[in-house]
């Protein structure tokens, strides 16, 4: 169990079109992943259905808007809403992506790649630690898929993620498909990537 977080088994992403069947037949699924932004601002049906699923199954929250890699200040209002949602759904963990999603107050709604450098590592580690203090739990971050690399990058992505996890205490959500996509695009060795990550921090 990475970081004391539970090993839940095999999970499925929760989709609205499946909820009625889930609640009526309770299929043999170990856990469900709920997209944080789909329910965090809802006080109606979406939140009620998520709570009904969470009463029957373990759930995790997976977000796309934390903007952890941006130079913009952390969005404390967003984090407050995320924390309130976590208090209601009691997720096993909260995850997001190692990327930036906006700049200058503008949300691109895309998972944009970061520069991997010593300066960006220090920046991200500090932000992760601040988020973990605010949420009072470990944050789990997913490796992105990327289609470009920045000339300013001086650290391999897998080395960046390893150091980030060890220095911040966060967990890693390893998306193997994203590893394959990025390895294909950039000529990386996907096996080296996976073997280099700290297994004890992979959730």
Coordinates of N, CA and C in Angstrom, one line a residue:
X1 N 0.8 -1.2 0.0 CA 0.0 0.0 0.0 C 0.9 1.2 0.0
X2 N 0.9 2.0 -1.1 CA 1.7 3.2 -1.2 C 1.1 4.3 -0.3
X3 N 2.1 4.9 0.5 CA 1.8 6.0 1.4 C 0.6 5.7 2.4
X4 N 0.4 4.4 2.7 CA -0.6 4.0 3.6 C -2.0 4.0 2.9
X5 N -2.1 4.3 1.6 CA -3.3 4.3 0.9 C -3.7 2.8 0.6
X6 N -5.0 2.5 0.6 CA -5.4 1.1 0.4 C -5.2 0.6 -1.0
X7 N -5.0 -0.7 -1.1 CA -5.0 -1.3 -2.4 C -6.5 -1.8 -2.7
X8 N -7.1 -1.2 -3.6 CA -8.6 -1.3 -3.8 C -9.0 -2.4 -4.8
X9 N -8.0 -2.9 -5.6 CA -8.4 -3.9 -6.6 C -8.5 -3.3 -8.0
X10 N -9.5 -3.7 -8.7 CA -9.7 -3.2 -10.1 C -10.9 -2.2 -10.1
X11 N -10.7 -1.0 -10.6 CA -11.7 0.0 -10.6 C -12.1 0.4 -12.0
X12 N -13.2 1.1 -12.1 CA -13.8 1.5 -13.3 C -14.2 3.0 -13.2
X13 N -14.0 3.8 -14.3 CA -14.4 5.2 -14.3 C -15.9 5.2 -14.3
X14 N -16.5 6.1 -13.4 CA -17.9 6.2 -13.2 C -18.4 7.1 -14.4
X15 N -19.4 6.6 -15.1 CA -20.0 7.3 -16.2 C -21.5 7.5 -16.0
X16 N -22.1 8.6 -16.3 CA -23.5 8.9 -16.0 C -24.4 7.8 -16.5
X17 N -24.1 7.3 -17.8 CA -25.0 6.4 -18.4 C -25.0 5.0 -17.7
X18 N -24.1 4.8 -16.8 CA -24.0 3.5 -16.1 C -24.6 3.5 -14.7
X19 N -24.9 4.7 -14.2 CA -25.2 4.8 -12.8 C -26.5 4.1 -12.4
X20 N -27.5 4.1 -13.2 CA -28.8 3.5 -12.9 C -28.6 2.0 -12.8
X21 N -27.8 1.4 -13.7 CA -27.5 -0.1 -13.6 C -26.7 -0.4 -12.4
X22 N -25.7 0.5 -12.1 CA -24.9 0.2 -10.9 C -25.7 0.2 -9.6
X23 N -26.6 1.2 -9.5 CA -27.4 1.3 -8.3 C -28.4 0.2 -8.2
X24 N -28.9 -0.3 -9.3 CA -30.0 -1.3 -9.3 C -29.4 -2.7 -9.2
X25 N -28.3 -3.0 -9.8 CA -27.8 -4.4 -9.8 C -26.5 -4.6 -9.0
X26 N -25.8 -3.5 -8.6 CA -24.6 -3.5 -7.8 C -23.6 -4.6 -8.4
X27 N -23.1 -4.3 -9.6 CA -22.2 -5.3 -10.2 C -20.9 -5.5 -9.4
X28 N -20.2 -6.5 -9.7 CA -19.0 -6.9 -8.9 C -17.8 -6.1 -9.5
X29 N -17.8 -4.8 -9.0 CA -16.7 -3.9 -9.3 C -16.0 -3.5 -8.0
X30 N -14.7 -3.4 -7.9 CA -14.1 -3.2 -6.7 C -14.2 -1.7 -6.2
X31 N -14.1 -0.8 -7.2 CA -14.2 0.6 -6.9 C -14.5 1.5 -8.1
X32 N -14.9 2.7 -7.9 CA -15.2 3.6 -9.0 C -14.4 4.9 -8.9
X33 N -13.9 5.4 -10.0 CA -13.3 6.7 -10.1 C -14.3 7.8 -10.5
X34 N -14.4 8.8 -9.7 CA -15.3 9.9 -10.0 C -14.5 11.1 -10.4
X35 N -14.9 11.7 -11.5 CA -14.3 12.9 -12.0 C -14.7 14.1 -11.1
X36 N -13.8 14.7 -10.4 CA -14.1 15.7 -9.4 C -15.0 16.8 -9.9
X37 N -14.6 17.3 -11.1 CA -15.3 18.5 -11.6 C -16.7 18.2 -12.1
X38 N -17.0 16.9 -12.3 CA -18.4 16.6 -12.7 C -19.4 16.7 -11.6
X39 N -18.9 16.7 -10.3 CA -19.9 16.7 -9.2 C -19.6 17.8 -8.2
X40 N -18.4 18.4 -8.2 CA -18.0 19.3 -7.0 C -18.8 20.5 -6.9
X41 N -19.3 21.0 -8.0 CA -20.2 22.2 -8.0 C -21.7 21.9 -8.1
X42 N -22.0 20.7 -7.9 CA -23.4 20.3 -8.0 C -24.0 20.1 -6.6
X43 N -25.2 20.6 -6.5 CA -26.0 20.4 -5.3 C -27.2 19.6 -5.6
X44 N -27.2 19.0 -6.8 CA -28.4 18.3 -7.3 C -28.2 16.8 -7.6
X45 N -28.7 16.4 -8.7 CA -28.7 15.0 -9.1 C -27.3 14.4 -9.2
X46 N -26.4 15.1 -9.8 CA -25.1 14.5 -10.0 C -24.4 14.2 -8.7
X47 N -24.5 15.1 -7.8 CA -23.9 14.8 -6.4 C -24.7 13.7 -5.7
X48 N -26.0 13.7 -5.8 CA -26.8 12.7 -5.1 C -26.4 11.3 -5.6
X49 N -26.3 11.2 -6.9 CA -25.9 9.9 -7.5 C -24.5 9.5 -7.1
X50 N -23.6 10.4 -7.1 CA -22.2 10.1 -6.7 C -22.2 9.6 -5.2
X51 N -23.0 10.3 -4.4 CA -23.1 9.8 -3.0 C -23.7 8.5 -2.9
X52 N -24.7 8.2 -3.7 CA -25.3 6.8 -3.7 C -24.3 5.8 -4.1
X53 N -23.5 6.0 -5.1 CA -22.5 5.1 -5.5 C -21.4 4.9 -4.3
X54 N -21.0 6.1 -3.7 CA -20.0 6.0 -2.7 C -20.5 5.3 -1.4
X55 N -21.8 5.2 -1.2 CA -22.4 4.5 -0.1 C -22.2 3.0 -0.3
X56 N -22.1 2.6 -1.6 CA -22.1 1.1 -1.9 C -20.7 0.6 -2.3
X57 N -19.8 1.5 -2.7 CA -18.5 1.1 -3.2 C -17.4 2.1 -2.7
X58 N -16.2 1.7 -2.6 CA -15.1 2.6 -2.4 C -15.0 3.5 -3.7
X59 N -14.7 4.8 -3.5 CA -14.5 5.7 -4.7 C -13.2 6.4 -4.5
X60 N -12.7 6.9 -5.6 CA -11.6 7.9 -5.6 C -12.0 9.1 -6.4
X61 N -11.4 10.2 -6.2 CA -11.6 11.4 -6.9 C -10.5 11.7 -7.8
X62 N -10.8 12.0 -9.1 CA -9.7 12.3 -10.1 C -10.1 13.6 -10.8
X63 N -9.2 14.6 -10.7 CA -9.5 15.9 -11.2 C -8.7 16.2 -12.4
X64 N -9.1 17.3 -13.1 CA -8.4 17.8 -14.3 C -8.2 19.3 -14.3
X65 N -8.4 19.9 -13.1 CA -8.3 21.4 -13.0 C -7.4 21.9 -11.9
X66 N -6.6 21.1 -11.2 CA -5.8 21.6 -10.1 C -4.8 22.6 -10.6
X67 N -4.3 22.4 -11.8 CA -3.3 23.3 -12.4 C -2.0 23.4 -11.6
X68 N -1.6 22.2 -11.2 CA -0.5 22.1 -10.2 C 0.8 22.6 -10.8
X69 N 1.0 22.5 -12.2 CA 2.2 22.9 -12.8 C 2.3 24.4 -13.3
X70 N 1.2 25.1 -13.0 CA 1.1 26.5 -13.5 C 1.9 27.5 -12.7
X71 N 2.3 28.6 -13.3 CA 2.9 29.7 -12.5 C 1.8 30.6 -11.8
X72 N 0.5 30.4 -12.2 CA -0.5 31.1 -11.5 C -0.6 30.6 -10.0
X73 N -1.1 31.5 -9.1 CA -1.3 31.0 -7.7 C -2.2 29.9 -7.7
X74 N -2.1 29.0 -6.7 CA -3.0 28.0 -6.4 C -4.4 28.5 -6.3
X75 N -5.4 27.8 -6.8 CA -6.8 28.2 -6.7 C -7.4 27.7 -5.4
X76 N -7.3 28.5 -4.3 CA -7.8 28.0 -3.0 C -9.3 27.8 -3.0
X77 N -10.0 28.6 -3.8 CA -11.5 28.3 -3.8 C -11.8 27.0 -4.4
X78 N -11.1 26.6 -5.5 CA -11.2 25.3 -6.1 C -10.8 24.2 -5.0
X79 N -9.8 24.4 -4.3 CA -9.3 23.4 -3.3 C -10.3 23.3 -2.2
X80 N -10.9 24.4 -1.8 CA -12.0 24.3 -0.8 C -13.2 23.5 -1.2
X81 N -13.6 23.7 -2.5 CA -14.7 22.9 -3.0 C -14.3 21.4 -3.1
X82 N -13.1 21.2 -3.5 CA -12.6 19.8 -3.6 C -12.6 19.1 -2.2
X83 N -12.1 19.9 -1.2 CA -12.1 19.3 0.1 C -13.5 19.1 0.7
X84 N -14.5 20.0 0.3 CA -15.9 19.8 0.8 C -16.4 18.5 0.1
X85 N -16.1 18.3 -1.2 CA -16.6 17.1 -1.9 C -16.0 15.9 -1.2
X86 N -14.7 15.9 -0.9 CA -14.0 14.8 -0.3 C -14.7 14.4 1.1
X87 N -15.1 15.4 1.8 CA -15.7 15.2 3.1 C -17.1 14.5 2.9
X88 N -17.7 14.7 1.8 CA -19.0 14.0 1.5 C -18.8 12.6 1.0
X89 N -17.9 12.4 0.1 CA -17.8 11.2 -0.6 C -16.7 10.2 0.0
X90 N -15.9 10.7 0.9 CA -14.9 9.9 1.6 C -14.0 9.1 0.6
X91 N -13.4 9.7 -0.4 CA -12.6 9.0 -1.3 C -11.4 8.3 -0.7
X92 N -10.9 7.2 -1.3 CA -9.7 6.6 -0.8 C -8.5 7.5 -1.1
X93 N -8.5 8.2 -2.2 CA -7.5 9.2 -2.5 C -8.0 10.2 -3.5
X94 N -7.3 11.3 -3.6 CA -7.6 12.4 -4.6 C -6.4 12.5 -5.5
X95 N -6.7 12.5 -6.8 CA -5.6 12.6 -7.8 C -5.9 13.7 -8.8
X96 N -4.9 14.1 -9.5 CA -4.9 15.0 -10.6 C -3.7 14.7 -11.5
X97 N -3.3 15.7 -12.3 CA -2.3 15.4 -13.3 C -1.1 16.3 -13.2
X98 N 0.1 15.8 -13.5 CA 1.3 16.6 -13.5 C 1.3 17.4 -14.8
X99 N 0.7 18.6 -14.8 CA 0.6 19.4 -16.0 C 0.2 20.8 -15.5
X100 N 0.0 21.7 -16.5 CA -0.8 22.9 -16.2 C -1.9 23.0 -17.1
X101 N -3.0 23.6 -16.6 CA -4.3 23.7 -17.4 C -4.6 25.1 -17.7
X102 N -3.9 26.0 -17.1 CA -4.2 27.4 -17.4 C -3.1 28.4 -17.0
X103 N -3.3 29.6 -17.5 CA -2.2 30.6 -17.2 C -2.9 32.0 -17.3
X104 N -2.5 32.9 -16.4 CA -3.1 34.2 -16.4 C -4.6 34.2 -16.1
X105 N -5.0 33.2 -15.3 CA -6.4 33.1 -14.9 C -7.3 32.5 -16.0
X106 N -6.7 32.1 -17.1 CA -7.5 31.4 -18.2 C -7.4 29.9 -18.1
X107 N -8.5 29.2 -18.1 CA -8.5 27.7 -18.1 C -8.6 27.2 -19.5
X108 N -7.6 26.5 -19.9 CA -7.5 26.0 -21.3 C -8.4 24.8 -21.5
X109 N -8.7 24.1 -20.4 CA -9.4 22.8 -20.4 C -8.5 21.7 -21.1
X110 N -7.2 21.9 -21.1 CA -6.3 20.9 -21.7 C -5.2 20.6 -20.7
X111 N -4.7 19.4 -20.7 CA -3.6 19.0 -19.8 C -2.3 19.3 -20.5
X112 N -1.8 20.4 -20.3 CA -0.6 20.9 -21.0 C 0.7 20.5 -20.4
X113 N 1.7 20.1 -21.2 CA 3.0 19.6 -20.7 C 3.8 20.7 -20.0
X114 N 4.6 20.3 -19.1 CA 5.5 21.2 -18.3 C 6.9 21.1 -18.8
X115 N 7.7 22.1 -18.5 CA 9.1 22.1 -18.6 C 9.7 21.3 -17.4
X116 N 10.5 20.3 -17.7 CA 11.1 19.5 -16.6 C 12.5 20.0 -16.3
X117 N 12.6 20.9 -15.3 CA 13.9 21.5 -14.9 C 14.0 21.5 -13.4
X118 N 15.1 21.9 -12.9 CA 15.3 22.0 -11.5 C 14.4 23.1 -10.9
X119 N 14.2 24.2 -11.6 CA 13.3 25.3 -11.1 C 11.9 24.8 -11.1
X120 N 11.4 24.1 -12.1 CA 10.0 23.7 -12.2 C 9.8 22.6 -11.1
X121 N 10.8 21.8 -10.9 CA 10.7 20.7 -9.8 C 10.5 21.4 -8.5
X122 N 11.3 22.3 -8.2 CA 11.2 23.0 -6.9 C 9.8 23.7 -6.8
X123 N 9.4 24.3 -7.9 CA 8.1 25.0 -7.9 C 6.9 24.0 -7.6
X124 N 6.9 22.9 -8.3 CA 5.8 21.9 -8.2 C 5.8 21.2 -6.8
X125 N 7.0 20.9 -6.3 CA 7.1 20.2 -5.0 C 6.5 21.2 -4.0
X126 N 6.8 22.4 -4.0 CA 6.2 23.4 -3.0 C 4.7 23.5 -3.1
X127 N 4.2 23.4 -4.4 CA 2.7 23.5 -4.6 C 2.1 22.2 -4.1
X128 N 2.7 21.1 -4.4 CA 2.1 19.8 -3.9 C 2.0 19.8 -2.4
X129 N 3.1 20.2 -1.7 CA 3.1 20.2 -0.3 C 2.0 21.2 0.3
X130 N 1.8 22.3 -0.4 CA 0.8 23.2 0.1 C -0.6 22.6 -0.1
X131 N -0.8 21.9 -1.2 CA -2.1 21.3 -1.5 C -2.4 20.1 -0.4
X132 N -1.3 19.4 -0.2 CA -1.5 18.3 0.8 C -1.8 18.8 2.2
X133 N -1.2 19.9 2.6 CA -1.5 20.5 3.9 C -2.9 20.9 3.9
X134 N -3.4 21.5 2.8 CA -4.7 22.1 2.7 C -5.8 21.0 2.8
X135 N -5.5 19.9 2.0 CA -6.5 18.8 1.9 C -6.3 17.8 3.1
X136 N -5.2 17.9 3.8 CA -4.9 17.0 4.9 C -4.8 15.6 4.5
X137 N -4.2 15.3 3.3 CA -4.1 14.0 2.8 C -3.0 14.0 1.7
X138 N -2.5 12.8 1.3 CA -1.6 12.8 0.2 C -2.3 13.1 -1.1
X139 N -1.6 13.8 -2.0 CA -2.1 14.0 -3.3 C -1.5 13.0 -4.2
X140 N -2.2 12.5 -5.2 CA -1.7 11.5 -6.2 C -1.7 12.2 -7.5
X141 N -0.6 12.1 -8.2 CA -0.5 12.8 -9.5 C -0.2 11.8 -10.6
X142 N -0.9 12.0 -11.8 CA -0.8 11.1 -12.9 C 0.2 11.7 -13.9
X143 N 1.0 10.8 -14.5 CA 1.9 11.2 -15.6 C 1.0 11.6 -16.9
X144 N 1.4 12.7 -17.5 CA 0.6 13.1 -18.7 C 1.0 12.4 -20.0
X145 N 0.2 12.4 -21.0 CA 0.7 12.1 -22.3 C 1.2 13.4 -22.9
X146 N 2.2 13.4 -23.7 CA 2.8 14.7 -24.3 C 3.2 14.5 -25.8
X147 N 3.1 15.6 -26.5 CA 3.3 15.5 -27.9 C 4.4 16.5 -28.3
X148 N 4.9 17.3 -27.4 CA 6.0 18.2 -27.6 C 6.9 18.1 -26.4
X149 N 8.2 18.5 -26.6 CA 9.1 18.6 -25.4 C 9.7 20.1 -25.5
X150 N 10.0 20.6 -24.3 CA 10.5 22.0 -24.3 C 12.0 21.9 -24.3
X151 N 12.6 22.9 -25.0 CA 14.1 23.0 -25.1 C 14.7 23.2 -23.7
X152 N 13.9 23.8 -22.8 CA 14.4 24.1 -21.5 C 14.3 22.9 -20.5
X153 N 13.8 21.8 -21.0 CA 13.8 20.6 -20.1 C 15.2 20.0 -19.9
X154 N 15.6 19.8 -18.7 CA 16.9 19.2 -18.4 C 16.8 17.9 -17.6
X155 N 15.6 17.5 -17.3 CA 15.4 16.3 -16.5 C 14.4 15.4 -17.3
X156 N 14.7 14.1 -17.3 CA 13.8 13.1 -17.9 C 12.5 13.1 -17.2
X157 N 11.4 12.9 -17.9 CA 10.1 12.9 -17.2 C 10.0 11.9 -16.0
X158 N 10.6 10.7 -16.2 CA 10.5 9.7 -15.2 C 11.4 10.1 -14.0
X159 N 12.5 10.7 -14.2 CA 13.3 11.2 -13.1 C 12.7 12.3 -12.4
X160 N 12.0 13.2 -13.2 CA 11.3 14.3 -12.6 C 10.2 13.8 -11.7
X161 N 9.4 12.8 -12.1 CA 8.3 12.3 -11.3 C 8.8 11.6 -10.1
X162 N 9.9 10.8 -10.2 CA 10.5 10.2 -9.1 C 10.9 11.1 -8.0
X163 N 11.7 12.2 -8.4 CA 12.1 13.2 -7.4 C 11.0 13.9 -6.9
X164 N 10.0 14.3 -7.7 CA 8.8 15.0 -7.2 C 8.1 14.2 -6.1
X165 N 7.9 12.9 -6.4 CA 7.2 12.0 -5.4 C 8.0 11.9 -4.1
X166 N 9.3 11.7 -4.2 CA 10.1 11.5 -3.0 C 10.2 12.8 -2.2
X167 N 10.3 14.0 -2.9 CA 10.6 15.2 -2.2 C 9.3 15.8 -1.6
X168 N 8.1 15.5 -2.3 CA 6.9 16.1 -1.8 C 6.1 15.1 -0.9
X169 N 6.4 13.8 -1.1 CA 5.6 12.8 -0.4 C 4.3 12.4 -1.1
X170 N 4.1 12.9 -2.3 CA 2.9 12.6 -3.0 C 2.9 11.2 -3.6
X171 N 1.8 10.7 -4.0 CA 1.7 9.4 -4.7 C 1.7 9.6 -6.2
X172 N 1.9 8.5 -6.9 CA 1.9 8.5 -8.4 C 0.8 7.6 -8.9
X173 N 0.1 8.1 -9.8 CA -0.9 7.4 -10.6 C -0.2 7.1 -12.0
X174 N 0.1 5.9 -12.3 CA 0.9 5.6 -13.5 C -0.1 5.2 -14.6
X175 N -0.2 6.1 -15.6 CA -1.1 5.7 -16.7 C -0.1 5.1 -17.8
X176 N -0.2 3.8 -17.9 CA 0.7 3.1 -18.8 C 0.4 3.5 -20.3
X177 N -0.8 3.8 -20.6 CA -1.1 4.2 -22.0 C -0.4 5.6 -22.3
X178 N -0.4 6.5 -21.3 CA 0.3 7.7 -21.4 C 1.8 7.6 -21.6
X179 N 2.3 6.6 -20.8 CA 3.8 6.3 -21.0 C 4.1 5.8 -22.4
X180 N 3.2 5.0 -23.0 CA 3.4 4.5 -24.3 C 3.3 5.6 -25.3
X181 N 2.3 6.5 -25.2 CA 2.1 7.6 -26.1 C 3.4 8.5 -26.1
X182 N 3.8 8.9 -24.9 CA 4.9 9.8 -24.8 C 6.2 9.2 -25.3
X183 N 6.4 7.9 -25.0 CA 7.6 7.2 -25.4 C 7.6 7.1 -26.9
X184 N 6.5 6.8 -27.5 CA 6.4 6.8 -29.0 C 6.8 8.2 -29.6
X185 N 6.2 9.2 -29.0 CA 6.4 10.6 -29.6 C 7.8 11.1 -29.4
X186 N 8.4 10.7 -28.3 CA 9.7 11.3 -28.0 C 10.9 10.3 -28.1
X187 N 10.7 9.1 -28.5 CA 11.7 8.1 -28.6 C 12.3 7.6 -27.3
X188 N 11.4 7.6 -26.3 CA 11.9 7.1 -25.0 C 11.7 5.6 -24.9
X189 N 12.4 5.0 -24.0 CA 12.3 3.6 -23.7 C 11.2 3.4 -22.6
X190 N 10.0 2.9 -23.0 CA 8.9 2.8 -22.0 C 9.2 1.9 -20.8
X191 N 10.0 0.8 -21.1 CA 10.4 -0.1 -20.0 C 11.3 0.7 -19.0
X192 N 12.2 1.4 -19.5 CA 13.1 2.2 -18.6 C 12.3 3.2 -17.8
X193 N 11.3 3.8 -18.4 CA 10.5 4.8 -17.7 C 9.8 4.1 -16.5
X194 N 9.1 3.0 -16.8 CA 8.4 2.3 -15.7 C 9.3 1.7 -14.6
X195 N 10.4 1.2 -15.1 CA 11.3 0.6 -14.1 C 12.0 1.7 -13.2
X196 N 12.0 2.9 -13.7 CA 12.7 4.0 -12.9 C 11.8 4.6 -11.9
X197 N 10.5 4.4 -11.9 CA 9.6 5.0 -11.0 C 9.7 4.3 -9.6
X198 N 9.5 5.1 -8.5 CA 9.6 4.5 -7.2 C 8.3 3.7 -6.9
X199 N 8.4 2.4 -6.9 CA 7.3 1.5 -6.7 C 6.5 1.8 -5.5
X200 N 7.2 2.1 -4.4 CA 6.6 2.3 -3.1 C 5.6 3.5 -3.1
X201 N 5.7 4.4 -4.1 CA 4.8 5.5 -4.2 C 3.8 5.5 -5.3
X202 N 3.7 4.4 -6.0 CA 2.8 4.2 -7.0 C 1.5 3.7 -6.4
X203 N 0.4 4.4 -6.6 CA -0.9 4.0 -6.1 C -1.7 3.2 -7.1

